Coordinates of C-alpha atoms in Angstrom, one line a residue:
X1 CA 41.3 40.7 -28.6
X2 CA 39.2 38.4 -26.3
X3 CA 40.7 35.6 -24.3
X4 CA 38.9 32.6 -25.7
X5 CA 39.7 29.1 -24.7
X6 CA 42.1 27.4 -27.1
X7 CA 39.8 24.6 -28.5
X8 CA 42.5 23.4 -30.8
X9 CA 45.0 22.7 -28.0
X10 CA 42.4 21.5 -25.4
X11 CA 43.8 18.0 -25.5
X12 CA 47.4 18.9 -25.1
X13 CA 49.4 17.9 -22.0
X14 CA 49.8 21.5 -20.8
X15 CA 46.1 22.1 -20.3
X16 CA 45.6 18.6 -18.9
X17 CA 48.4 19.2 -16.4
X18 CA 46.7 22.4 -15.1
X19 CA 43.5 20.5 -14.4
X20 CA 45.0 17.2 -13.2
X21 CA 44.1 17.9 -9.6
X22 CA 40.4 17.9 -10.6
X23 CA 40.4 14.6 -12.3
X24 CA 42.6 12.8 -9.8
X25 CA 41.9 12.6 -6.1
X26 CA 44.1 11.0 -3.6
X27 CA 43.2 7.5 -2.3
X28 CA 43.1 8.7 1.3
X29 CA 40.3 11.2 0.4
X30 CA 38.3 8.5 -1.3
X31 CA 38.7 6.2 1.7
X32 CA 37.7 9.0 4.1
X33 CA 34.5 9.7 2.0
X34 CA 33.7 6.0 1.9
X35 CA 34.1 5.7 5.6
X36 CA 31.9 8.8 6.3
X37 CA 29.1 7.5 3.9
X38 CA 29.3 4.0 5.4
X39 CA 29.0 5.5 8.9
X40 CA 26.0 7.6 7.9
X41 CA 24.3 4.5 6.4
X42 CA 25.0 2.5 9.5
X43 CA 23.6 5.2 11.8
X44 CA 20.5 5.5 9.6
X45 CA 19.9 1.7 9.6
X46 CA 20.4 1.6 13.4
X47 CA 17.8 4.3 13.9
X48 CA 15.3 2.6 11.7
X49 CA 15.8 -0.8 13.3
X50 CA 15.8 0.6 16.9
X51 CA 12.7 2.7 16.2
X52 CA 10.8 -0.3 14.9
X53 CA 11.8 -2.5 17.8
X54 CA 10.8 0.3 20.3
X55 CA 7.4 0.7 18.6
X56 CA 6.7 -3.0 18.8
X57 CA 8.0 -3.4 22.3
X58 CA 5.9 -0.5 23.7
X59 CA 2.8 -1.7 21.9
X60 CA 2.4 1.5 19.9
X61 CA 2.8 -0.4 16.6
X62 CA -0.4 -2.0 15.6
X63 CA 0.1 -3.6 12.2
X64 CA -3.1 -4.3 10.4
X65 CA -5.2 -2.1 12.6
X66 CA -6.3 0.0 9.7
X67 CA -7.4 -3.1 7.7
X68 CA -11.0 -4.0 7.4
X69 CA -12.6 -7.4 7.5
X70 CA -13.5 -8.6 4.0
X71 CA -17.2 -9.1 3.3
X72 CA -18.2 -12.4 1.8
X73 CA -18.5 -12.8 -1.9
X74 CA -22.0 -12.6 -3.4
X75 CA -21.9 -16.2 -4.5
X76 CA -21.3 -17.4 -0.9
X77 CA -24.3 -15.5 0.5
X78 CA -26.5 -16.9 -2.3
X79 CA -25.3 -20.5 -1.4
X80 CA -26.0 -20.1 2.3
X81 CA -29.4 -18.4 2.3
X82 CA -32.4 -17.9 0.2
X83 CA -31.2 -14.5 -0.8
X84 CA -30.1 -13.1 -4.2
X85 CA -27.2 -10.8 -4.7
X86 CA -27.6 -7.6 -6.7
X87 CA -24.1 -6.7 -7.9
X88 CA -24.8 -4.2 -10.6
X89 CA -23.2 -1.3 -8.7
X90 CA -19.7 -0.9 -10.0
X91 CA -16.9 1.0 -8.3
X92 CA -18.2 4.2 -6.8
X93 CA -15.9 7.2 -6.2
X94 CA -16.6 10.2 -4.1
X95 CA -15.0 12.7 -1.8
X96 CA -15.6 12.7 1.9
X97 CA -16.7 15.9 3.6
X98 CA -13.7 18.3 4.1
X99 CA -12.3 18.2 7.6
X100 CA -11.8 22.0 7.4
X101 CA -12.2 24.9 5.0
X102 CA -8.7 24.4 3.6
X103 CA -9.1 20.8 2.5
X104 CA -11.1 19.1 -0.3
X105 CA -12.0 16.0 1.6
X106 CA -10.5 12.5 1.0
X107 CA -11.2 10.4 -2.0
X108 CA -13.0 7.1 -1.2
X109 CA -13.7 4.1 -3.4
X110 CA -16.7 1.8 -2.5
X111 CA -17.8 -1.3 -4.4
X112 CA -21.1 -2.1 -2.8
X113 CA -23.5 -5.0 -3.5
X114 CA -26.7 -5.9 -1.8
X115 CA -28.8 -9.0 -1.0
X116 CA -32.5 -9.4 -1.1
X117 CA -35.1 -12.2 -0.9
X118 CA -35.0 -14.5 -3.9
X119 CA -37.9 -15.0 -6.2
X120 CA -39.1 -11.4 -6.3
X121 CA -38.8 -10.3 -9.9
X122 CA -40.7 -7.0 -9.5
X123 CA -38.4 -6.0 -6.7
X124 CA -35.4 -6.8 -8.9
X125 CA -36.9 -4.5 -11.5
X126 CA -37.3 -1.8 -8.9
X127 CA -33.6 -2.2 -7.9
X128 CA -32.6 -1.9 -11.6
X129 CA -34.7 1.2 -12.2
X130 CA -33.5 2.9 -9.0
X131 CA -29.9 1.9 -9.6
X132 CA -28.7 5.5 -10.0
X133 CA -30.7 6.7 -7.0
X134 CA -29.2 4.0 -4.8
X135 CA -25.7 4.8 -6.0
X136 CA -26.4 8.5 -5.1
X137 CA -27.6 7.5 -1.6
X138 CA -24.3 5.6 -1.0
X139 CA -22.0 8.4 -2.4
X140 CA -24.0 11.1 -0.6
X141 CA -23.6 9.2 2.7
X142 CA -19.8 9.2 2.4
X143 CA -19.8 12.8 1.2
X144 CA -21.7 13.9 4.3
X145 CA -19.0 12.6 6.7
X146 CA -15.4 13.5 7.1
X147 CA -12.7 10.7 6.7
X148 CA -12.1 10.8 10.5
X149 CA -15.8 10.4 11.3
X150 CA -16.0 7.4 8.9
X151 CA -12.9 5.8 10.4
X152 CA -14.4 6.3 13.9
X153 CA -17.7 4.7 13.0
X154 CA -17.8 1.0 12.8
X155 CA -18.3 -0.4 9.4
X156 CA -21.5 -2.2 10.5
X157 CA -22.9 1.2 11.6
X158 CA -22.1 2.7 8.2
X159 CA -23.8 -0.2 6.5
X160 CA -26.9 -0.1 8.7
X161 CA -27.3 3.7 8.1
X162 CA -26.9 3.2 4.3
X163 CA -29.3 0.2 4.4
X164 CA -31.9 2.3 6.2
X165 CA -31.5 5.2 3.7
X166 CA -31.9 2.8 0.7
X167 CA -34.9 1.0 2.1
X168 CA -36.7 4.4 2.6
X169 CA -36.6 4.8 -1.2
X170 CA -37.8 1.3 -2.0
X171 CA -41.5 0.5 -2.4
X172 CA -41.8 -3.2 -3.5
X173 CA -39.5 -4.7 -1.0
X174 CA -36.6 -4.2 1.3
X175 CA -32.9 -5.2 0.9
X176 CA -31.6 -7.6 3.5
X177 CA -28.0 -6.4 3.7
X178 CA -25.3 -4.3 2.1
X179 CA -21.7 -5.4 1.6
X180 CA -18.6 -3.7 0.3
X181 CA -16.1 -5.5 -2.0
X182 CA -14.0 -2.4 -1.7
X183 CA -13.9 0.3 0.9
X184 CA -10.7 2.3 0.4
X185 CA -9.6 5.8 1.3
X186 CA -7.0 7.2 -1.2
X187 CA -4.7 9.3 0.9

């Protein structure tokens, strides 16, 4: 006959007495564990705080260095100049050129808008008709550069090159400037 656990008598005092050492630990062991965990937490906190202080003291920490200056809103540009904003490009998503053969590139989100001289209805119609072409020019530009190349280029350089590429495709006029509401790498 097999030795099966006695389910009927599982709650009796004999079985509980055998396993009493598992359920009950001594207060000195609990205090020791608490002291060890407290010490580990204190050491970890001290490392984080001292590392942060050292990074700021040596000048290696540059908070906000990866942030970009925000472009003005389309309404502000229209108020200041005789330009009109073309904001029909929504959020564009693309991948940058892979840095090596083992990567896929970095996802980037761009929300561009452009300004052009006001009063030119035929040019507005051309911009509307070539909306997809202009979006493709913008996404192709980002897809032809690695993330590191884009980060090394100044944003004004990127805008100038995209502006030049867009203006090559336009016949009835030229856009004055390109702006980014969003320009974010998702890594």
